Coordinates of C-alpha atoms in Angstrom, one line a residue:
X25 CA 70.1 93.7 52.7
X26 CA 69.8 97.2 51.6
X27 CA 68.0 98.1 53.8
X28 CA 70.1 97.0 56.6
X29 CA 73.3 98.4 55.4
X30 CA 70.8 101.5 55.3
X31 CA 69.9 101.2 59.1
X32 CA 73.5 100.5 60.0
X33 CA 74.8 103.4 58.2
X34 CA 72.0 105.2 60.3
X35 CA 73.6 103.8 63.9
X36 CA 76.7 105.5 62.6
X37 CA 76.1 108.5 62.0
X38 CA 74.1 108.9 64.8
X39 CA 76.9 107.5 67.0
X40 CA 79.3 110.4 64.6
X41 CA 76.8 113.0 66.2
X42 CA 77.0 111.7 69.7
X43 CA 80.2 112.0 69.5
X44 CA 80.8 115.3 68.1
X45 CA 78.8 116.4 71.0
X46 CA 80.8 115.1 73.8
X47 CA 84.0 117.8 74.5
X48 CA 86.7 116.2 76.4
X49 CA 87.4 112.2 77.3
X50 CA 86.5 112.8 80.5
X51 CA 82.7 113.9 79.7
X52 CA 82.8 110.3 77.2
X53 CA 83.3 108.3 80.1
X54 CA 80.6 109.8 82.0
X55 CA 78.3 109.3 79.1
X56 CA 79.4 105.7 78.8
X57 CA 80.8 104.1 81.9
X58 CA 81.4 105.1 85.3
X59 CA 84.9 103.7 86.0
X60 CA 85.5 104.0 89.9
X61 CA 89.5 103.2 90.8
X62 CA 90.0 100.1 93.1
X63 CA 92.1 100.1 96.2
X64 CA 93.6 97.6 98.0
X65 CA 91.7 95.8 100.3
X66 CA 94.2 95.2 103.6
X67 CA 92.1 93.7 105.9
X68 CA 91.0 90.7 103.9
X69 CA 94.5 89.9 103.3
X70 CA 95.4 89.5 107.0
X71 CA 93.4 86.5 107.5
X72 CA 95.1 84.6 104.2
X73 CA 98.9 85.5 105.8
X74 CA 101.3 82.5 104.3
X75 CA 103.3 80.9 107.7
X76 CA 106.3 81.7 106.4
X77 CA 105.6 85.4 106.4
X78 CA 103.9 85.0 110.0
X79 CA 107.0 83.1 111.5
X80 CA 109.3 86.4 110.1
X81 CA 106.6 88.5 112.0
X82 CA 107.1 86.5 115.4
X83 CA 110.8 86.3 114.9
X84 CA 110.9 90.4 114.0
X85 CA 108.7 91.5 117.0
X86 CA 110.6 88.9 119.4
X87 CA 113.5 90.8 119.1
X88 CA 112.3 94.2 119.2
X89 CA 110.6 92.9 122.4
X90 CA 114.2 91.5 123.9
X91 CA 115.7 94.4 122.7
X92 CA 113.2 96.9 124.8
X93 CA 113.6 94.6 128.1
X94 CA 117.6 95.1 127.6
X95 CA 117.0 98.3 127.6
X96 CA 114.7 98.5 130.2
X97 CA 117.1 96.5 132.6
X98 CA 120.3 99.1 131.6
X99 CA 118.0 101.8 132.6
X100 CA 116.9 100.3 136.0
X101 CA 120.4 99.2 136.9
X102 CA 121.6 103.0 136.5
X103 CA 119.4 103.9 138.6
X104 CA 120.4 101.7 141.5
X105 CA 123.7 102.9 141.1
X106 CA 123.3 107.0 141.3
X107 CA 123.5 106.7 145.4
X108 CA 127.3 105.7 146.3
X109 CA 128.2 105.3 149.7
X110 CA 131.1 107.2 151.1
X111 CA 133.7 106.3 153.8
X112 CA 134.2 108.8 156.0
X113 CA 137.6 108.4 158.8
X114 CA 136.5 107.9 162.4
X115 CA 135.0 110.9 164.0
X116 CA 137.1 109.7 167.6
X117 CA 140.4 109.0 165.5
X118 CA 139.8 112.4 163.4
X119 CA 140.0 114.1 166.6
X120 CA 143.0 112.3 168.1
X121 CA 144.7 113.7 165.5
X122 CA 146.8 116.5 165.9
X123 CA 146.2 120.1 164.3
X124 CA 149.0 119.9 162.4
X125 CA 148.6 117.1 160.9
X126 CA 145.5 118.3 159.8
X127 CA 147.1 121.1 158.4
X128 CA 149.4 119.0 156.1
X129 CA 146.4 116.5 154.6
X130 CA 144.5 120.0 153.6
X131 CA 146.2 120.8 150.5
X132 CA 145.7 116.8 149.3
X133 CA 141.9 117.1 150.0
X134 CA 141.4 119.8 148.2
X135 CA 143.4 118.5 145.0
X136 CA 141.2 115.5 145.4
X137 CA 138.1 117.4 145.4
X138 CA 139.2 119.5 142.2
X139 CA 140.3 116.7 140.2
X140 CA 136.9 114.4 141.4
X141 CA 135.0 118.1 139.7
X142 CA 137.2 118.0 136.9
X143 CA 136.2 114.1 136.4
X144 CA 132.4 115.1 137.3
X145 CA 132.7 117.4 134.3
X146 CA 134.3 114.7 132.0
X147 CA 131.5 112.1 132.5
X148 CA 128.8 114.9 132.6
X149 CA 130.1 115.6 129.1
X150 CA 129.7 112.1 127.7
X151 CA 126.5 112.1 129.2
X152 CA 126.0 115.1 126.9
X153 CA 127.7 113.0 124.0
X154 CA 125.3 109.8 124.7
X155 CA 122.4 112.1 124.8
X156 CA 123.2 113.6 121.3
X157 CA 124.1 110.2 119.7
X158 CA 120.4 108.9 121.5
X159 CA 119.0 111.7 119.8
X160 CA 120.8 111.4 116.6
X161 CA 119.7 107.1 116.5
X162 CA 115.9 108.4 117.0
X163 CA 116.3 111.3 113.8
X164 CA 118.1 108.6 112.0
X165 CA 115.1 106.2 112.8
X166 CA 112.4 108.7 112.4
X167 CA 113.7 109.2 108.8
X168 CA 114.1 106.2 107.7
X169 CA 110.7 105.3 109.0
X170 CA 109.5 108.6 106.4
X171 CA 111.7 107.3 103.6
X172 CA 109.8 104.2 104.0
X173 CA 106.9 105.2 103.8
X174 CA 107.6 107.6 101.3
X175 CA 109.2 105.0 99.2
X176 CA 106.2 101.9 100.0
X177 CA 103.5 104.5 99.2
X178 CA 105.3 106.0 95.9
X179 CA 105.6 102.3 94.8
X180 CA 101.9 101.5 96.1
X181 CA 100.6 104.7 94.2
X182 CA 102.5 103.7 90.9
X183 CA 101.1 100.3 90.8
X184 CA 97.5 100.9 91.9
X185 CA 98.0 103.4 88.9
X186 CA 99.1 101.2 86.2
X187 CA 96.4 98.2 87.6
X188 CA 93.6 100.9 87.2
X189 CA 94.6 102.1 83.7
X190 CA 95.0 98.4 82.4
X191 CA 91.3 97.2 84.0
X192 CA 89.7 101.4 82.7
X193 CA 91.2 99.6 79.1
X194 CA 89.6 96.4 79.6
X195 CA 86.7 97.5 80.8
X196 CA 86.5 100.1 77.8
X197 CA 87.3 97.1 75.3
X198 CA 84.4 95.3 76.8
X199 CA 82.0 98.2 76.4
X200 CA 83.3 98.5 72.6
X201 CA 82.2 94.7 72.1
X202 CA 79.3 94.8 73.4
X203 CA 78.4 97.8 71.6
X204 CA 79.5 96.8 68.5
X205 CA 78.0 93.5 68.8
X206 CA 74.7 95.4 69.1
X207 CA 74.6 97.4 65.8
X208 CA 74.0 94.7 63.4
X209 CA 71.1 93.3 65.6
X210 CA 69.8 97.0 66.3
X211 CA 69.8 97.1 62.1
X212 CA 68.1 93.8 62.1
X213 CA 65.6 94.8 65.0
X214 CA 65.2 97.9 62.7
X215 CA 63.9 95.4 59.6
X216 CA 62.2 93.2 61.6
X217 CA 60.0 95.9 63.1
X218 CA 59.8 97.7 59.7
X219 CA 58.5 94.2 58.0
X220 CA 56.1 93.4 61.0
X221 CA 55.2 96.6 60.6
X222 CA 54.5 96.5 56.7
X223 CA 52.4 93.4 57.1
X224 CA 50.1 94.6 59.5
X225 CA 49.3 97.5 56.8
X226 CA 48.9 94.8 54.4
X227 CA 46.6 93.0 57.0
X228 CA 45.0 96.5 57.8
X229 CA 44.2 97.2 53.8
X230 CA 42.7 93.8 53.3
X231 CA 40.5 94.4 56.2
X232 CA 39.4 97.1 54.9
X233 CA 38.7 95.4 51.3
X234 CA 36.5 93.0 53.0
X235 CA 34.6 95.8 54.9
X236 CA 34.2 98.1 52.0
X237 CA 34.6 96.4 48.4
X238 CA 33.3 99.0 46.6
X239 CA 35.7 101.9 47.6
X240 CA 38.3 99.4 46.0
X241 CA 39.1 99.2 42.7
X242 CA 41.7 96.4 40.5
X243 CA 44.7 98.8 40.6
X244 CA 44.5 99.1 44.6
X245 CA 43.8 95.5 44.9
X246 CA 46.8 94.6 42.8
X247 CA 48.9 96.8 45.0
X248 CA 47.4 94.6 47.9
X249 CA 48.3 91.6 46.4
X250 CA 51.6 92.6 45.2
X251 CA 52.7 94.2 48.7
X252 CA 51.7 90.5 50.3
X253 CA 53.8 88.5 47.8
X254 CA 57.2 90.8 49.3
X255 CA 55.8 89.0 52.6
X256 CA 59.3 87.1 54.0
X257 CA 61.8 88.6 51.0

């Protein structure tokens, strides 16, 4: 028993040393254990999806893919319409008319021309207006789409962290176990080897007594013969 307390006090101050060796943390988990951080594994998720989320996923890209042929037909229909057909009088009753008659309708076309500009102008400026407010719906999209992201990985990166730190704590605990289930049967390796050991000596010496009685004498017999009866104590 003495002897084991002996080899176990041994283990620990050899571990003490070890230790006092080692710097930082970080250089005691490279001695030890090379804990690698896990990630998340997407791709063998996407074959385990639950129908509930799939039928959201239809549903959410059916409507993104209504919403685009909406838009679509808006933008073909505008289209068609930029060509407007115009009435024009009849060449052979604009020339029946007389000159002066012409005369008086001149001022009236040109006020219609001026105010059709001045309406030209109007609509080219709400054209202006829609173009902003498109541009402002795709910066309001782009940046949500960031602050998603943004938000999704900040979230991801926080829980990958704390899942890492928990497992690096389990894994240390199990390396702790282990290792301090292996010192008392390191000390008991210890006195087995060191009794094996001791009776092969004894085994050894006897030989020897049996080769060479007269080199022997009682006293180095007697140690003989008291070293075997410690045999198994």
């Amino acid at each position: 028993m003495e002897q084991i307390l002996e080899a176990l006090t041994k283990q620990k101050l050899t571990d003490k040393l070890e230790l006092e060796q080692i710097n930082n943390y970080d250089e005691l988990l490279q001695k030890y254990i090379n804990i690698k951080s896990l990630t998340p594994n997407i791709v063998s998720k996407r074959s385990v999806i639950p129908d509930n989320e799939k039928t959201k996923r239809e549903e959410l890209l059916m409507r993104l893919i209504y919403a685009l042929k909406k838009l679509n037909q808006y933008e073909q229909s505008a289209d068609k319409n930029c060509g407007t057909d115009a009435s024009y009088p009849n060449r052979e009753n604009t020339f029946a008319q007389k000159e002066e008659t012409l005369q008086n309708v001149e001022g009236d076309i040109k006020s219609i021309i001026e105010s059709t500009q001045e309406y030209i102008e109007k609509l080219n400026c709400q054209l202006k207006d829609l173009d902003n407010a498109d541009q402002q719906i795709e910066n309001s999209m782009m940046r949500t789409l960031k602050d998603l992201d943004e938000t999704f990985q900040s979230v991801l990166d926080d829980v990958c962290y704390e899942i890492n730190k928990r497992r690096e704590h389990l894994i240390l605990e199990a390396e702790i176990h282990k290792h301090e289930s292996l010192i008392p049967l390191r000390a008991c390796r210890k006195e087995v080897e060191a009794q094996i050991e001791n009776a092969q000596n004894i085994i050894s010496m006897s030989e020897n007594v049996l080769q060479h009685p007269q080199q022997h004498n009682a006293i180095k017999l007697g140690k003989i013969i008291s070293a075997s009866n410690d045999i198994g104590r």
